Every structure is written in structure tokens, then in C-alpha cells.
DNA sequence: ATGAATGCGATAACACTGATAGCAAGGCTG
DNA sequence: CAGCCTTGCTATCAGTGTTATCGCATTCAT
């Protein structure tokens, strides 16, 4: 009984053709997704854009969910491949963790629709996010091997995953002009010091803490006029930055 | 042209009736949501459960989105009211922050469908989450007033919001048997140490104490010019009197 | 109290969605 | 060549959000 059939069970162009149309459909769906958001990717629109009929989608992906899963997986693996091309030899594992965080945050920022498709609804996904979690676990393991992991491996994975998801989702939920890049680095450093054992560089607060306290206590005093108070508030903002 | 009509434009029971049916519809929709997930709450099902016809929903809420917004707002304000009943007099502001975190996490864990409705898709929401952010800002302000805030107020709000959202969403995304409560407390403590500082920047409460602390911390900063600094010193003297 | 206006209930319908059935044509396998 | 699997295509189904339209009742101004 040949495990490998002696004859070509299927002509090479056959598989290739099917795989090609699959790819074409995925590309079309991804294009619609990025262009018009999730509601724009409908079976008919995808079929139209890919130049075939709606039933073909079901023969290729079985389901609309299957199609979306394929889209998510393709987009994510493409991102991973691009990242791996950049990532050189292994280095400081904590720096690797930071780089990975930055990369996935960048991915979420530049592909919001795709990211929301993957992480937006906790019910689905399983397939795609498992890939991401595997990669994350790799990084965590290297930190553990270096003796720098503060918590248990599985917990560390979940912490990083949750922090990144929260960061990206709130980033996307905030209207564009109000987005604050400090949020991303603050959450990243918070997660790094939570997961790894390396004393955070305690930076001296200086006048910032007192300025914030005074600003919070300003309403309710009457030693300053309205105009003075406004100018003071502006200075306090600068001091607390 | 009377802005306020002299006669009662509408009998009191009229408004009440409309409000009553609104409430009945919201309750029906919430029931469907909790029972069968988001896909179960369809206009026809809601209308059926509330004992009226689909067009009535559009007269009441204008839109299905409007209906869902009303559901989210009702659920969240109900949760807030229940929480406020428990919360006693103000105490340690950092403990307040922890309690608030625990409460919202508990809300997400016990009302997953409702929570996902509110925070699942970053596009919508605005109305509901603003309420939550207001409350959060209150708590942050009290921490700032106590001189215990490590970062700027708006940033602190976003950090807490993002951390909580990430915690709840990953909690819900993990299949039930694998959920690890340590994740929640780890993220909470991480966020607390990121946002707050253990050493108070001001010793005495109120603007006077904050002013004195700021005055002591002023030399060494370079955010203000010489003239600005002199005027600020004068104001701080008045504030600390 | 009477006519008018406004809101509410109900039916029907529209446009669109995901999904399937059924059938003809064509290429590969044996 | 015979048979099967894949593909292309049309038509269709059930269900969705949403709107138009009609009649009735309740309420309001005169």
C-alpha cells in the first residue's frame, strides 16, 4: 500500500488552479475588507470581485466564516513573513519581546479591519490567534531560558496578549486626532516590567507629580483670578508632561 | 412665537406610556441578548418578545443601532447604579481604583454579551463608554489630588481603560476551563503600578499642600522660562497661604 | 362637543444577506 | 473510451434591516 501514490493523483495544474482561485478570492475579500470595512465583504461582492459565482465560495471555503478565517490567516501569516525577514539573529530576549509587541501593534494600526476581524469577537478566531500565541510563547520561552521571566510562562503569554489587544483596541477606538502614542509605550513598558524580572528604571518624578496634584486641586480655590488660573493650568500641563 | 407652549403639549401619561414601551422593548432585547448572544437579537424577535410590530422599533429607536445603544446604556447604567449603592464613603483613592477595576471586570465576566456589545467593536459605542470614562476620570482625579498619580490624567484614563478592556476580552476569548484568575490580578496590579506612585508627591491635601510641594520641586525643571517661573512662584505663595 | 391632527397598530413589501439545490459542460482518472 | 469529480451557472430559499401605507383611536384646539 503506497503511502505516496505512484501516479500523480491529481495533475499538478489542478491543485494549483484551485489554490490560485482560492488565493484570488482571498485577495479580493481582503481588498473589500480594507476598503469598505467588514460590512462590505459580502459573499456576492467577493464573488463579483473575484470573477466567479457565490456558490463557488462555498465550494472553496465551505462557509463565509471559513472565508473570513482564510482571509485572517493569510493576512497574519503575510505579516509574520514580512516581520521575520526583518528580524535578524537572536539577541536580547527582552528586546525581542519589545520588538514583537511593536510589530503586532503596528500591524493592528495599519490593518485595523483585519485586526478587528481577528481579535474583535472572542468567539471565533481560535485558528489564527493560536499562531500568534505560538510565536509569543517562543519569545517567552527564550526569556525564561535566560532566567528573566517573573511569572509562569502561560500566564506571561496571556498577559502580553491581553495588554497588546487592549492597547490596539483602545487605540482604534479613539478618534484619530486624540490618539496618544504614549499610551502604547506606557502599556508596553508596563507589560515588560510585569512579565520580566528586571528593575524598571525608576525615573525621578521631579515637579510633575506635584503639578498634577495642584492641577487636580485647582477648582475650589479662590486665591487666583480666572485668568491667572487659566495660565497656571497651562503651565501645569507643561510641567506634568 | 412661544418657545414654551402654554398648554401641556402632551398629556403626562402619554410620555410615560412611550417610555414604558421603550423600557419593555429594551428589556426584551437584553433578555434575548443574554440568552442567545448577539445574533439572537433581531428586530423581528425583539418586536415579538415585546409584543409589538417591527416598525414600532423604528419609531422608538430610529434604528437597530439605536436600539442596541439603548440596550447598552441601560445595562451599563444599571450596573453603575448597583455599584454606587455598594460604594460607601470615599477612602484611599488607589483602593478606589482597584475596586472600580474589579467591578468593571466583574461586569464583563457576568454580562459577556452586553460587554461585547459595548466594547467589542470600536466603531460604535462612543455614547456608553464616555459614561464609563467619566467615572474613571473622577477616580483618576482623586488620585492626582492626593499626589499619587505617576502619569498625566488623560493618559492614565486611557491606560486603565485599555488594560481593563484587554483583560476582559482575553478572559472571554479563552475557553472556560483554561481561564486563569491570576491574569486579572496581574493586569490590575500592573496597571496600578504604572499609573500610580507609592510615594505621594504632596504630603498635605488641598491646593496649599500641592502648591508647597510644587514650589519645592521647581528648581531643576526647564519647562518654564525664568519669567514664567517667577510669576508661578508668586502664585504658589498665594495658593499656599 | 366636534373636527383635526397626531401617534400607534398592523400588513405588506423592498432590497439585501448567507446559503443550497440542481443541472450542464469539461477535464482528469481508470 | 467510460466514469467521476470539479467547475460554472441559474434559480431559489429563508431570514435580515428597513420603509411605505393604511386604518383606528386617542388627544388636542376651537
mmCIF file with all atom_site columns, C-alpha atoms in Angstrom, chain A residues 11 20 34 45 52 55 58 65 95 105 117 120 126 129 136 158 186-187 197 201 205 214 221 226 232 241:
data_model
loop_
_atom_site.group_PDB
_atom_site.id
_atom_site.type_symbol
_atom_site.label_atom_id
_atom_site.label_alt_id
_atom_site.label_comp_id
_atom_site.label_asym_id
_atom_site.label_entity_id
_atom_site.label_seq_id
_atom_site.pdbx_PDB_ins_code
_atom_site.Cartn_x
_atom_site.Cartn_y
_atom_site.Cartn_z
_atom_site.occupancy
_atom_site.B_iso_or_equiv
_atom_site.pdbx_formal_charge
_atom_site.auth_seq_id
_atom_site.auth_comp_id
_atom_site.auth_asym_id
_atom_site.auth_atom_id
_atom_site.pdbx_PDB_model_num
ATOM 1  C CA . UNK A 1 11  ? -2.486  16.798 -12.186 1.00 0.00 ? 11  UNK A CA 1
ATOM 2  C CA . UNK A 1 20  ? -4.882  30.006 -7.387  1.00 0.00 ? 20  UNK A CA 1
ATOM 3  C CA . UNK A 1 34  ? -9.662  47.106 3.837   1.00 0.00 ? 34  UNK A CA 1
ATOM 4  C CA . UNK A 1 45  ? -19.392 41.235 -3.613  1.00 0.00 ? 45  UNK A CA 1
ATOM 5  C CA . UNK A 1 52  ? -16.978 33.867 -10.088 1.00 0.00 ? 52  UNK A CA 1
ATOM 6  C CA . UNK A 1 55  ? -21.720 29.045 -4.831  1.00 0.00 ? 55  UNK A CA 1
ATOM 7  C CA . UNK A 1 58  ? -18.928 27.680 -0.559  1.00 0.00 ? 58  UNK A CA 1
ATOM 8  C CA . UNK A 1 65  ? -16.741 32.104 8.309   1.00 0.00 ? 65  UNK A CA 1
ATOM 9  C CA . UNK A 1 95  ? 14.378  43.416 23.361  1.00 0.00 ? 95  UNK A CA 1
ATOM 10 C CA . UNK A 1 105 ? 0.804   46.938 17.427  1.00 0.00 ? 105 UNK A CA 1
ATOM 11 C CA . UNK A 1 117 ? -11.669 40.606 12.177  1.00 0.00 ? 117 UNK A CA 1
ATOM 12 C CA . UNK A 1 120 ? -12.678 41.747 17.561  1.00 0.00 ? 120 UNK A CA 1
ATOM 13 C CA . UNK A 1 126 ? -9.033  30.265 17.573  1.00 0.00 ? 126 UNK A CA 1
ATOM 14 C CA . UNK A 1 129 ? -4.625  33.719 17.193  1.00 0.00 ? 129 UNK A CA 1
ATOM 15 C CA . UNK A 1 136 ? 4.621   34.737 21.586  1.00 0.00 ? 136 UNK A CA 1
ATOM 16 C CA . UNK A 1 158 ? -1.815  35.773 28.365  1.00 0.00 ? 158 UNK A CA 1
ATOM 17 C CA . UNK A 1 186 ? 3.288   53.050 28.546  1.00 0.00 ? 186 UNK A CA 1
ATOM 18 C CA . UNK A 1 187 ? 1.393   49.805 28.128  1.00 0.00 ? 187 UNK A CA 1
ATOM 19 C CA . UNK A 1 197 ? 12.351  40.459 36.149  1.00 0.00 ? 197 UNK A CA 1
ATOM 20 C CA . UNK A 1 201 ? 14.484  52.383 35.516  1.00 0.00 ? 201 UNK A CA 1
ATOM 21 C CA . UNK A 1 205 ? 9.310   62.414 39.045  1.00 0.00 ? 205 UNK A CA 1
ATOM 22 C CA . UNK A 1 214 ? -2.098  71.021 42.142  1.00 0.00 ? 214 UNK A CA 1
ATOM 23 C CA . UNK A 1 221 ? -9.600  77.533 45.499  1.00 0.00 ? 221 UNK A CA 1
ATOM 24 C CA . UNK A 1 226 ? -9.935  83.286 36.448  1.00 0.00 ? 226 UNK A CA 1
ATOM 25 C CA . UNK A 1 232 ? -1.456  78.392 35.618  1.00 0.00 ? 232 UNK A CA 1
ATOM 26 C CA . UNK A 1 241 ? 4.312   66.320 30.700  1.00 0.00 ? 241 UNK A CA 1
#
